[in-house]
Amino acid sequence: MSLIRLAGIARVFHLGDSVVHALNGLDVSIEAGEYVAIMGPSGSGKSTLLNLLGLLDRPDAGSYRLEGRDVTTLSPDEQAAVRSLRIGFVFQSFHLVPRLTAAENVALPMMLAGIPAAERAKRVAQALKDFGLDQRADHRPDQLSGGQRQRVAIARATIMQPAVLLADEPTGNLDRATGDDVINLLEALNQRGMTLIVVTHDQKIGGRARRQLMMEDGELKFDSARQAPAAG
Amino acid sequence: MRTVDVLRFARDAATGYPLRTFLSVLAMAIGVAAVVVLTALGDGARRYVVEQFSALGSNLVIVLPGRSATGGFSPANALTTTPRDLTIDDAFALTRLPSVRRVAPLTAGNSEINANGRLREVVVAGTASTYLDIRSFKMAAGSFLPEGDWNRGLPVAVIGSKIKEEIFGSAPAVGELIRLGDRRLRIVGVLKSVGQGLGMNTDEVVFVPAGVAQSLFNTNTLFRILIEARSRDEIEAVKREVAAALKARHGGEEDTTVITQDAVLATFDKLLRALTAAVAGIAAISLAVAGILVMNVMLVAVTQRTGEIGLLKALGARGTTIRDAFMAEAAMLSLVGALTGYGLGLFGAFVLRQVYPVFPAYPPDWAVIAALVTALSTGLLFGIMPARRAARLDPVQALMKH
Ligand SMILES: Nc1ncnc2c1ncn2[C@@H]1O[C@H](COP(=O)(O)OP(=O)(O)OP(=O)(O)O)[C@@H](O)[C@H]1O
Ligand SMILES: [Mg+2]
């Protein structure tokens, strides 16, 4: 059983009179523990695909099975529960809550899930230590460097031990060295068994993934797992 | 999400934006303070009037001979002649009723006073020692009529301040002998000036024991019986008991009328209560305005924090959790505002009392409760719309706004 199985996925946006096929007849399967890079030109549908995978958006057609379960038909609250327990997000612009400290930002998913404060404190302390942030626990985001912010965001994304980590251009706002650190961190998590899906423009970073998906005009042009690059 | 966490999250969000939090708290506080201070003023006016009346003897119940169709009290009918069928024994019997504190018989008539070489027409009131306390009169000199058998009066008199002034000037009057009609009486006391009351100017009255007055006017009936109830609450009980007792004594005949000064007071009380309520209603408008301000502040908060809302959704927050967090924030703004306003209002009332010590400017409980409940419910009511808007935000769109 695949972790993720997409079949005939389509996502259409209507902008006035024009219709944008952001995703068009997409069939992809991703196994648990894989390391996948999604690449392609701007506007090719990478973010749209990632949002669908993260249940932030619904497809207009097709089916999405996560761990064997059809998740497109779930109610909003059930989808929220899946996001809480099975999915972690890392964003290009970090998306930390500015008034909360690093520790409080990391604790946010556990707080939303209703985990008691004592348990939260224990797990946050461990996570901050694992990510080399234990000296920064009480700092607010504006007191942290970009790399530190993204590490806080990754700690937050993984604190609920999700099945899959979705990262949309996680190094887009970082310099090369800091970006490499972040990628190393994500790869270390993947080596410990977490499924990792990274959207990136960066050929070098994309090349490090074990599997590459090339998007173009909402369609999958190339999947290194199939070893059959499509023509054009 | 746990309730404590929702509240803590909302609190941190509110304190994270101090200016807008301060402004909405201030608006709410001003609204509540206005209600508290204005109702304190209105209710203070009511209490002031009630206290003034109480000083005149608001627990007073009066028995008139004869059956009155209206039962209303007016100074005019207090002096009209009526069938004289109340006796001193009737009055004395009423002293034993449970809700009655004091009873004073009253018989009245005109006579001439002759003293210190001067002659003057006066109103003579025949009563008993209890009259002083029932009417809350004060003595300027000497003492009031002595206690003793109401039917056998001693030859003594108490004079009003104006009579004392006209006959004795600044010389002491107590101990002097006067001639009243064909009686020789000794003055035992002089009343302090009190002015008008119950249809006669007390300062121009000569008080003598009821028995003396009856023999002076050659009658054995009473003009009035004055009764003081044990408390305001017992006035109605006194009315009932007195009516029943007199009916029994008069062979089942209802030939007396029992009235209360409280009826007049009740009208004033009602009027001033209505005034206070109206003032409170006007002040409550400022609470509604404050509620609308809270709504706008929360709408701004939702716009300001759209990215954060998208993030919370991505992290697994349900729509209801986000709605609750924003509602809790609106409720906190209102609650803190209401409590601050309550404190400010109490302080304002305190200042009023310091400036006008005779004026009991205390906010009535109902107004305080109504103000706090209105503040909280408008805050919550106007918080619903922004909170629902936050809960319904599309997470992808929201995340793009950063
Ligand atoms: N909410 C929306 N409304 C209308 N059109 C949209 C919306 N979201 C995306 N699109 C369109 O769908 C297409 C795919 O967008 P998407 O954001 O997935 O591209 P992308 O591959 O992530 O691009 P980039 O590399 O620039 O981030 C684009 O043409 C975009 O304009
Ligand atoms: Mg994108």
XYZ file of C-alpha atoms and ligand atoms in Angstrom:
666
model
C 0.000 0.000 0.000
C 1.378 3.380 -1.025
C 1.482 6.202 1.474
C 0.067 8.549 -1.146
C -1.885 7.535 -4.250
C -3.215 10.228 -6.587
C -5.373 9.169 -9.533
C -6.732 11.503 -12.220
C -6.318 14.592 -10.044
C -7.461 17.872 -11.584
C -7.600 21.351 -10.114
C -9.156 24.166 -12.079
C -9.156 27.871 -11.177
C -11.584 30.282 -12.741
C -10.258 33.788 -13.122
C -13.023 35.837 -14.599
C -13.659 34.316 -18.029
C -10.374 32.458 -18.250
C -9.916 28.966 -16.882
C -6.576 27.836 -15.443
C -5.895 24.116 -15.294
C -3.428 24.224 -12.410
C -3.409 20.416 -12.245
C -4.509 18.170 -15.033
C -4.977 14.379 -14.890
C -2.276 13.703 -12.367
C -1.417 10.105 -11.395
C 1.318 9.700 -8.769
C 2.090 7.202 -6.035
C 4.579 7.856 -3.252
C 5.728 5.170 -0.848
C 6.345 5.670 2.849
C 9.898 6.870 3.558
C 10.547 8.271 0.093
C 12.466 11.496 -0.610
C 10.796 13.304 -3.514
C 11.656 16.617 -5.162
C 8.978 18.388 -7.197
C 10.417 20.724 -9.799
C 9.258 22.709 -12.792
C 8.819 26.231 -14.076
C 6.879 28.891 -12.254
C 3.133 28.409 -12.549
C 3.432 24.720 -13.402
C 1.290 23.671 -10.421
C 3.868 22.605 -7.836
C 2.371 24.544 -4.941
C -1.134 23.546 -5.952
C -0.086 19.900 -5.822
C 1.558 20.321 -2.437
C -1.551 22.053 -1.016
C -3.687 19.132 -2.249
C -1.310 16.633 -0.672
C -1.527 18.612 2.596
C -5.367 18.692 2.491
C -5.370 22.485 2.428
C -7.151 22.323 -0.917
C -9.568 19.933 -2.612
C -9.223 18.584 -6.170
C -12.002 19.190 -8.681
C -11.632 15.639 -9.976
C -9.743 12.453 -9.173
C -9.047 10.572 -5.995
C -6.463 10.990 -3.261
C -5.716 8.096 -0.936
C -3.526 8.769 2.089
C -2.429 5.579 3.873
C -5.122 3.725 1.940
C -7.936 6.034 2.993
C -9.823 8.285 0.566
C -9.259 11.703 2.139
C -11.017 13.895 -0.446
C -14.431 12.948 0.880
C -13.638 13.703 4.537
C -15.435 16.506 6.373
C -13.427 19.683 7.105
C -12.977 18.655 10.747
C -11.785 15.183 9.763
C -9.335 16.762 7.328
C -8.113 19.039 10.107
C -7.480 15.958 12.238
C -5.479 14.350 9.396
C -3.409 17.532 9.028
C -2.835 17.606 12.749
C -1.674 13.994 13.075
C -0.247 12.898 9.692
C 1.060 15.974 7.854
C 3.806 18.498 8.546
C 4.276 21.736 6.589
C 7.416 23.801 6.020
C 6.979 27.087 4.157
C 9.314 29.325 2.216
C 8.531 32.297 4.493
C 8.679 30.229 7.709
C 5.231 31.319 8.927
C 6.147 31.657 12.579
C 3.680 33.502 14.835
C 5.564 36.733 15.601
C 4.289 37.253 19.158
C 5.142 33.693 20.271
C 8.575 32.482 21.355
C 10.420 29.722 19.514
C 9.271 27.205 22.122
C 5.649 28.379 21.880
C 5.747 28.198 18.074
C 7.033 24.638 18.232
C 4.339 23.743 20.780
C 1.514 25.185 18.630
C 0.492 21.938 16.824
C 0.406 20.060 20.146
C -1.655 22.814 21.730
C -4.135 22.653 18.843
C -4.269 18.860 19.244
C -5.160 19.240 22.932
C -2.009 17.702 24.373
C -1.505 18.652 28.053
C 0.982 21.454 28.810
C 3.417 19.264 30.781
C 3.735 16.780 27.914
C 4.144 19.661 25.465
C 6.958 21.222 27.479
C 8.835 17.915 27.577
C 8.559 17.311 23.854
C 9.396 20.918 22.940
C 12.529 20.845 25.094
C 13.671 17.626 23.379
C 12.909 18.956 19.890
C 14.727 22.261 20.479
C 17.742 20.293 21.691
C 17.627 17.986 18.650
C 17.544 21.000 16.317
C 20.271 22.902 18.188
C 17.859 25.588 19.332
C 17.883 25.047 23.097
C 19.593 28.422 23.626
C 16.855 30.125 21.592
C 13.749 28.712 23.292
C 12.557 32.078 24.636
C 13.459 34.149 21.575
C 10.785 35.605 19.384
C 11.036 35.081 15.596
C 12.382 38.611 15.034
C 15.276 37.775 17.358
C 16.270 34.750 15.233
C 18.277 34.407 12.009
C 16.614 33.056 8.874
C 18.204 29.654 9.300
C 17.130 29.498 12.935
C 13.606 30.475 11.980
C 13.388 27.695 9.431
C 14.749 25.216 11.985
C 12.027 26.322 14.420
C 9.491 25.812 11.615
C 10.856 22.319 10.893
C 10.776 21.465 14.614
C 7.151 22.611 14.644
C 6.309 20.599 11.491
C 7.719 17.393 12.941
C 6.683 17.722 16.602
C 3.519 15.639 16.011
C 5.614 12.966 14.253
C 3.679 13.145 10.978
C 3.798 10.497 8.253
C 4.774 13.010 5.602
C 6.656 16.318 5.630
C 5.715 18.787 2.861
C 8.183 21.599 2.164
C 7.422 24.380 -0.366
C 10.735 25.991 -1.333
C 12.124 25.683 2.206
C 15.418 27.324 1.187
C 13.871 30.040 -0.984
C 14.496 32.793 1.565
C 17.900 31.545 2.727
C 21.465 31.951 1.496
C 23.217 28.902 0.019
C 25.068 27.800 3.183
C 22.062 28.168 5.459
C 19.882 26.516 2.837
C 22.226 23.542 2.721
C 22.004 23.224 6.508
C 18.217 23.151 6.283
C 18.297 20.542 3.511
C 20.720 18.421 5.553
C 18.298 18.640 8.467
C 15.363 17.548 6.304
C 17.403 14.696 4.801
C 18.369 13.529 8.299
C 14.691 13.372 9.195
C 14.030 11.402 5.999
C 16.804 8.972 6.898
C 14.985 8.279 10.158
C 11.947 7.223 8.127
C 9.896 10.365 7.537
C 8.503 10.735 4.017
C 9.864 13.985 2.572
C 8.372 15.923 -0.348
C 10.222 19.115 -1.326
C 9.171 21.666 -3.936
C 12.216 23.502 -5.277
C 13.483 25.605 -8.139
C 17.041 24.714 -7.259
C 18.476 21.996 -9.567
C 21.191 21.146 -7.060
C 18.777 20.606 -4.224
C 16.369 18.727 -6.483
C 19.204 16.512 -7.626
C 19.888 15.364 -4.078
C 16.442 13.752 -3.802
C 16.157 10.063 -4.633
C 13.169 10.766 -6.868
C 12.353 13.785 -9.040
C 8.975 14.845 -10.348
C 9.000 17.398 -13.181
C 5.840 19.485 -13.569
C 4.770 21.521 -16.582
C 1.421 23.220 -17.204
C -0.264 21.206 -14.487
C 0.935 17.898 -15.830
C 3.635 15.496 -14.749
C 6.306 15.600 -17.474
C 8.886 13.376 -15.845
C 9.011 10.958 -12.933
C 12.465 9.544 -12.233
C 10.853 6.487 -10.600
C 9.334 5.526 -13.937
C 12.650 6.284 -15.713
C 10.708 7.319 -18.769
C 11.056 11.019 -19.448
C 8.141 12.183 -21.509
C 8.889 13.771 -24.821
C 8.903 17.599 -25.095
C -7.672 22.494 21.812
C -8.090 22.767 25.567
C -10.149 25.622 27.014
C -7.227 26.976 29.065
C -5.102 26.998 25.927
C -7.812 28.802 23.942
C -8.010 31.445 26.690
C -4.248 31.786 26.954
C -3.894 32.027 23.187
C -6.603 34.715 23.075
C -4.986 36.622 25.929
C -1.585 36.598 24.220
C -3.178 37.718 20.974
C -4.903 40.630 22.753
C -1.752 41.738 24.573
C 0.215 41.319 21.353
C -1.576 44.341 19.892
C -1.606 46.799 22.828
C -3.010 49.861 21.065
C -6.139 48.327 19.590
C -6.705 46.337 22.780
C -6.383 49.514 24.845
C -8.840 51.401 22.628
C -11.571 48.791 22.712
C -11.144 48.255 26.444
C -11.374 52.023 26.910
C -14.576 52.301 24.863
C -16.206 49.508 26.811
C -14.986 50.970 30.109
C -16.433 54.394 29.325
C -19.805 52.824 28.476
C -20.004 50.851 31.692
C -18.692 53.734 33.796
C -21.363 56.008 32.281
C -24.113 53.588 33.271
C -22.727 53.201 36.787
C -22.258 56.927 37.445
C -25.547 58.058 35.880
C -27.624 55.448 37.687
C -25.778 56.323 40.904
C -26.915 59.905 40.346
C -30.505 58.915 39.575
C -30.800 56.464 42.405
C -29.046 58.924 44.702
C -31.791 61.456 43.933
C -34.427 58.836 44.707
C -32.796 57.898 48.004
C -32.399 61.529 48.922
C -36.132 62.136 48.493
C -37.039 58.947 50.335
C -34.773 59.910 53.220
C -36.280 63.364 53.429
C -39.730 61.817 53.615
C -38.575 59.296 56.172
C -37.463 62.177 58.371
C -41.065 63.391 58.329
C -42.200 59.979 59.442
C -42.706 57.842 56.412
C -43.785 54.879 58.525
C -46.808 56.905 59.499
C -50.325 55.463 59.390
C -53.241 57.778 60.147
C -56.744 56.849 61.277
C -59.581 59.244 60.419
C -63.092 58.941 61.762
C -65.702 58.252 59.109
C -65.692 56.287 55.920
C -63.772 57.870 53.068
C -64.623 56.837 49.542
C -61.261 57.710 48.075
C -59.007 56.901 51.007
C -56.519 59.370 49.631
C -54.667 61.707 51.921
C -54.501 65.416 51.449
C -53.736 68.194 53.929
C -57.136 69.689 53.154
C -59.207 66.787 54.430
C -56.980 66.525 57.510
C -58.746 69.510 59.052
C -62.321 69.017 57.872
C -64.842 68.070 60.482
C -65.965 64.478 60.437
C -68.203 62.243 62.596
C -66.476 62.107 65.962
C -66.535 58.531 66.885
C -62.856 57.744 67.643
C -62.048 57.604 71.332
C -58.923 57.623 73.454
C -59.708 54.012 74.353
C -59.748 53.127 70.645
C -56.301 54.668 70.296
C -54.960 52.945 73.362
C -56.250 49.577 72.134
C -54.160 49.993 68.967
C -50.906 50.115 70.993
C -51.203 46.378 71.532
C -51.177 45.458 67.800
C -48.067 43.499 66.728
C -46.871 45.689 63.834
C -47.439 48.952 65.709
C -44.497 50.711 67.329
C -46.177 53.838 68.717
C -49.626 55.375 68.826
C -50.562 58.977 69.497
C -54.148 60.190 69.881
C -54.876 63.583 68.399
C -57.739 65.929 69.102
C -57.622 69.489 67.891
C -59.423 72.769 68.126
C -58.976 76.520 68.284
C -58.604 78.415 71.495
C -57.018 81.530 72.989
C -53.753 81.594 74.828
C -53.231 84.225 77.460
C -49.737 84.568 78.909
C -47.137 87.126 79.777
C -49.769 89.784 79.277
C -50.408 88.810 75.685
C -53.438 87.230 74.037
C -53.333 85.124 70.885
C -55.503 82.733 68.879
C -53.887 79.264 68.666
C -54.514 75.749 67.456
C -54.609 73.385 70.403
C -53.570 69.784 69.816
C -54.398 67.220 72.462
C -52.073 64.261 72.245
C -49.667 62.075 74.253
C -45.937 61.720 74.939
C -45.524 59.406 71.917
C -46.372 62.204 69.463
C -42.859 63.652 69.661
C -41.183 60.519 68.330
C -43.859 59.690 65.779
C -43.375 63.068 64.123
C -39.614 63.092 64.800
C -39.858 66.515 66.448
C -37.035 67.933 68.510
C -37.260 69.958 71.726
C -35.729 73.424 71.865
C -36.161 73.555 75.662
C -37.656 71.434 78.432
C -39.393 68.169 77.613
C -42.478 67.022 75.720
C -45.729 65.919 77.341
C -45.098 63.427 80.189
C -46.131 59.780 79.943
C -49.210 58.707 81.852
C -52.895 57.859 81.569
C -54.153 59.380 78.301
C -57.608 60.034 79.763
C -56.382 61.924 82.864
C -54.070 64.636 81.562
C -51.833 66.760 83.790
C -52.207 70.554 83.492
C -49.136 71.033 81.299
C -48.457 72.372 77.812
C -45.753 72.349 75.136
C -45.638 75.312 72.768
C -44.390 75.744 69.220
C -41.416 77.955 68.495
C -43.394 80.759 66.892
C -45.774 81.079 69.855
C -42.800 81.098 72.213
C -41.219 83.838 70.108
C -44.370 86.001 70.028
C -45.299 85.681 73.688
C -42.004 85.306 75.503
C -39.463 86.725 73.041
C -36.005 85.633 74.091
C -37.021 85.033 77.735
C -37.247 81.403 78.878
C -40.772 79.955 78.629
C -40.395 76.634 80.432
C -41.999 76.802 83.898
C -44.238 79.749 82.996
C -47.984 79.556 83.589
C -50.395 80.168 80.731
C -54.151 80.394 80.453
C -55.682 78.354 77.644
C -59.411 78.937 77.369
C -60.531 78.472 80.962
C -57.551 76.290 81.954
C -54.369 77.197 83.735
C -51.420 75.160 82.431
C -47.690 75.148 83.076
C -45.283 75.157 80.107
C -42.945 72.123 80.292
C -41.269 72.430 76.908
C -40.740 74.384 73.694
C -40.474 72.640 70.297
C -37.795 73.357 67.766
C -39.092 74.992 64.626
C -40.218 72.407 62.022
C -42.566 74.267 59.728
C -45.544 72.910 57.843
C -46.713 69.325 58.327
C -49.992 67.395 58.201
C -51.950 70.504 57.369
C -50.988 72.636 60.358
C -48.072 74.829 61.171
C -46.610 73.066 64.165
C -44.743 76.200 65.197
C -48.100 77.816 66.027
C -49.598 74.902 67.953
C -49.961 74.392 71.673
C -49.720 70.725 72.638
C -51.581 69.544 75.719
C -52.468 66.063 77.019
C -55.400 64.545 75.100
C -57.568 64.451 78.243
C -57.006 68.180 78.851
C -57.949 69.034 75.274
C -61.101 66.902 75.408
C -62.362 68.634 78.513
C -61.340 72.029 77.050
C -63.443 71.377 73.950
C -66.077 69.458 75.895
C -65.858 66.333 73.782
C -64.798 62.728 74.239
C -63.831 61.916 70.672
C -60.569 62.082 68.751
C -59.803 63.944 65.564
C -57.023 61.564 64.404
C -55.005 58.632 65.614
C -51.372 58.671 64.463
C -49.599 55.317 64.311
C -45.982 54.495 63.563
C -45.314 51.088 61.997
C -42.335 49.062 63.193
C -40.823 49.292 59.682
C -41.720 50.400 56.189
C -42.471 46.800 55.265
C -45.041 46.573 58.052
C -47.090 49.578 56.992
C -49.559 47.417 55.087
C -49.804 45.031 58.046
C -50.531 47.981 60.333
C -53.269 49.182 57.984
C -54.905 45.758 58.043
C -54.532 45.232 61.792
C -55.821 48.708 62.663
C -58.807 48.430 60.363
C -59.698 45.017 61.791
C -59.220 46.105 65.419
C -61.358 49.240 65.031
C -64.041 47.326 63.158
C -64.188 44.835 66.028
C -64.329 47.638 68.614
C -67.064 49.463 66.697
C -69.382 46.494 66.585
C -68.462 45.337 63.107
C -69.030 48.774 61.614
C -66.356 50.050 59.204
C -66.665 53.659 60.256
C -63.022 54.708 60.098
C -60.496 55.333 57.352
C -56.854 54.272 57.524
C -54.388 56.089 55.256
C -50.608 56.196 54.872
C -48.173 58.905 53.966
C -46.322 56.118 52.208
C -48.734 56.329 49.286
C -47.366 59.773 48.406
C -43.825 58.587 48.843
C -44.449 55.571 46.605
C -45.396 57.895 43.759
C -42.144 59.833 44.095
C -40.222 56.598 44.392
C -41.763 55.215 41.206
C -41.137 58.439 39.311
C -37.466 58.626 40.249
C -36.934 54.937 39.557
C -38.340 55.438 36.055
C -36.025 58.411 35.617
C -33.017 56.353 36.689
C -33.964 53.558 34.297
C -34.313 56.047 31.434
C -30.891 57.517 32.189
C -29.449 53.998 32.340
C -31.008 53.240 28.963
C -29.393 56.282 27.412
C -26.034 55.357 28.912
C -26.476 51.816 27.588
C -26.364 53.213 24.054
C -22.687 53.932 24.650
C -22.323 50.235 25.449
C -23.761 49.302 22.068
C -21.329 51.731 20.452
C -18.512 50.076 22.384
C -19.740 46.693 21.126
C -19.552 47.905 17.537
C -16.034 49.160 18.196
C -15.036 45.749 19.535
C -16.448 44.236 16.348
C -14.363 46.539 14.178
C -11.270 45.890 16.226
C -11.827 42.163 15.820
C -12.396 42.526 12.068
C -9.092 44.366 11.840
C -7.523 41.603 13.904
C -8.821 38.956 11.494
C -7.393 40.862 8.530
C -4.122 41.506 10.313
C -3.755 37.880 11.293
C -4.999 36.199 8.117
C -1.631 34.538 7.574
C -1.659 33.261 11.130
C -5.151 31.824 10.675
C -4.007 29.993 7.536
C -1.038 28.641 9.457
C -3.220 27.426 12.320
C -5.394 25.589 9.814
C -2.328 24.026 8.191
C -1.227 22.890 11.651
C -4.531 21.086 12.154
C -6.811 23.688 13.792
C -10.509 23.127 13.200
C -12.730 26.007 12.132
C -14.484 25.906 15.498
C -11.173 26.239 17.357
C -10.292 29.369 15.429
C -13.780 30.759 15.979
C -13.527 30.080 19.726
C -10.131 31.748 19.960
C -11.424 34.936 18.335
C -14.630 34.881 20.374
C -12.570 34.460 23.537
C -10.485 37.456 22.530
C -13.580 39.604 21.974
C -15.013 38.410 25.278
C -11.782 39.312 27.073
C -11.718 42.803 25.604
C -15.327 43.281 26.753
C -14.777 41.711 30.168
C -11.675 43.720 30.988
C -13.389 46.843 29.658
C -16.513 46.174 31.691
C -14.592 45.548 34.913
C -12.394 48.600 34.357
C -15.522 50.649 33.690
C -17.154 49.268 36.819
C -14.132 50.341 38.853
C -14.106 53.776 37.210
C -17.859 54.124 37.786
C -17.557 53.249 41.474
C -14.744 55.765 41.782
C -16.872 58.411 40.038
C -19.761 57.739 42.428
C -17.315 57.975 45.328
C -16.110 61.370 44.116
C -19.745 62.519 43.803
C -20.395 61.483 47.397
C -17.308 63.366 48.553
C -18.382 66.507 46.738
C -22.070 66.290 47.762
C -22.115 64.443 51.096
C -25.915 64.706 51.509
C -26.417 62.930 48.216
C -26.269 59.112 48.566
C -24.882 58.433 45.044
C -24.585 54.653 45.087
C -25.232 52.751 41.825
C -28.168 50.357 42.247
C -27.321 46.647 41.969
C -29.647 46.102 39.026
C -27.857 48.789 37.017
C -24.421 47.339 37.741
C -25.522 43.836 36.774
C -27.329 45.089 33.672
C -24.296 47.122 32.584
C -21.891 44.218 32.995
C -24.220 41.750 31.271
C -24.889 44.174 28.406
C -21.167 44.857 27.970
C -20.327 41.163 27.837
C -23.204 40.193 25.583
C -22.626 43.023 23.102
C -18.930 42.139 23.072
C -19.744 38.513 22.345
C -22.535 39.320 19.921
C -20.358 41.676 17.912
C -17.465 39.202 18.208
C -19.422 36.443 16.430
C -19.198 37.929 12.958
C -15.407 38.481 12.883
C -14.791 35.103 14.529
C -16.893 33.276 11.957
C -15.163 35.136 9.180
C -11.824 33.952 10.582
C -13.050 30.372 10.874
C -14.239 30.322 7.251
C -11.026 31.638 5.694
C -9.635 29.457 2.942
C -6.299 28.171 4.269
C -4.418 28.378 0.960
C -5.514 31.959 0.354
C -4.840 32.854 3.976
C -1.338 31.412 3.894
C -0.454 33.522 0.857
C -1.202 36.707 2.858
C 1.881 37.098 4.891
N -6.150 30.710 -6.067
C -5.868 30.745 -7.341
N -6.696 31.367 -8.195
C -6.433 31.387 -9.518
N -5.392 30.819 -10.063
C -4.512 30.180 -9.286
C -4.716 30.122 -7.877
N -3.682 29.411 -7.349
C -2.891 29.079 -8.374
N -3.400 29.533 -9.516
C -2.815 29.307 -10.848
O -2.522 27.942 -10.974
C -1.295 27.783 -11.632
C -0.355 26.961 -10.775
O 0.015 27.703 -9.658
P 1.058 27.206 -8.548
O 1.082 28.191 -7.459
O 0.738 25.808 -8.200
O 2.417 27.266 -9.376
P 3.893 26.921 -8.852
O 4.361 25.811 -9.696
O 3.896 26.717 -7.409
O 4.656 28.241 -9.236
P 5.860 28.937 -8.437
O 7.074 28.163 -8.811
O 5.887 30.308 -9.017
O 5.551 28.890 -7.004
C -0.763 29.155 -11.940
O -1.083 29.475 -13.287
C -1.509 30.055 -11.023
O -1.717 31.316 -11.601
Mg 4.702 27.771 -5.713
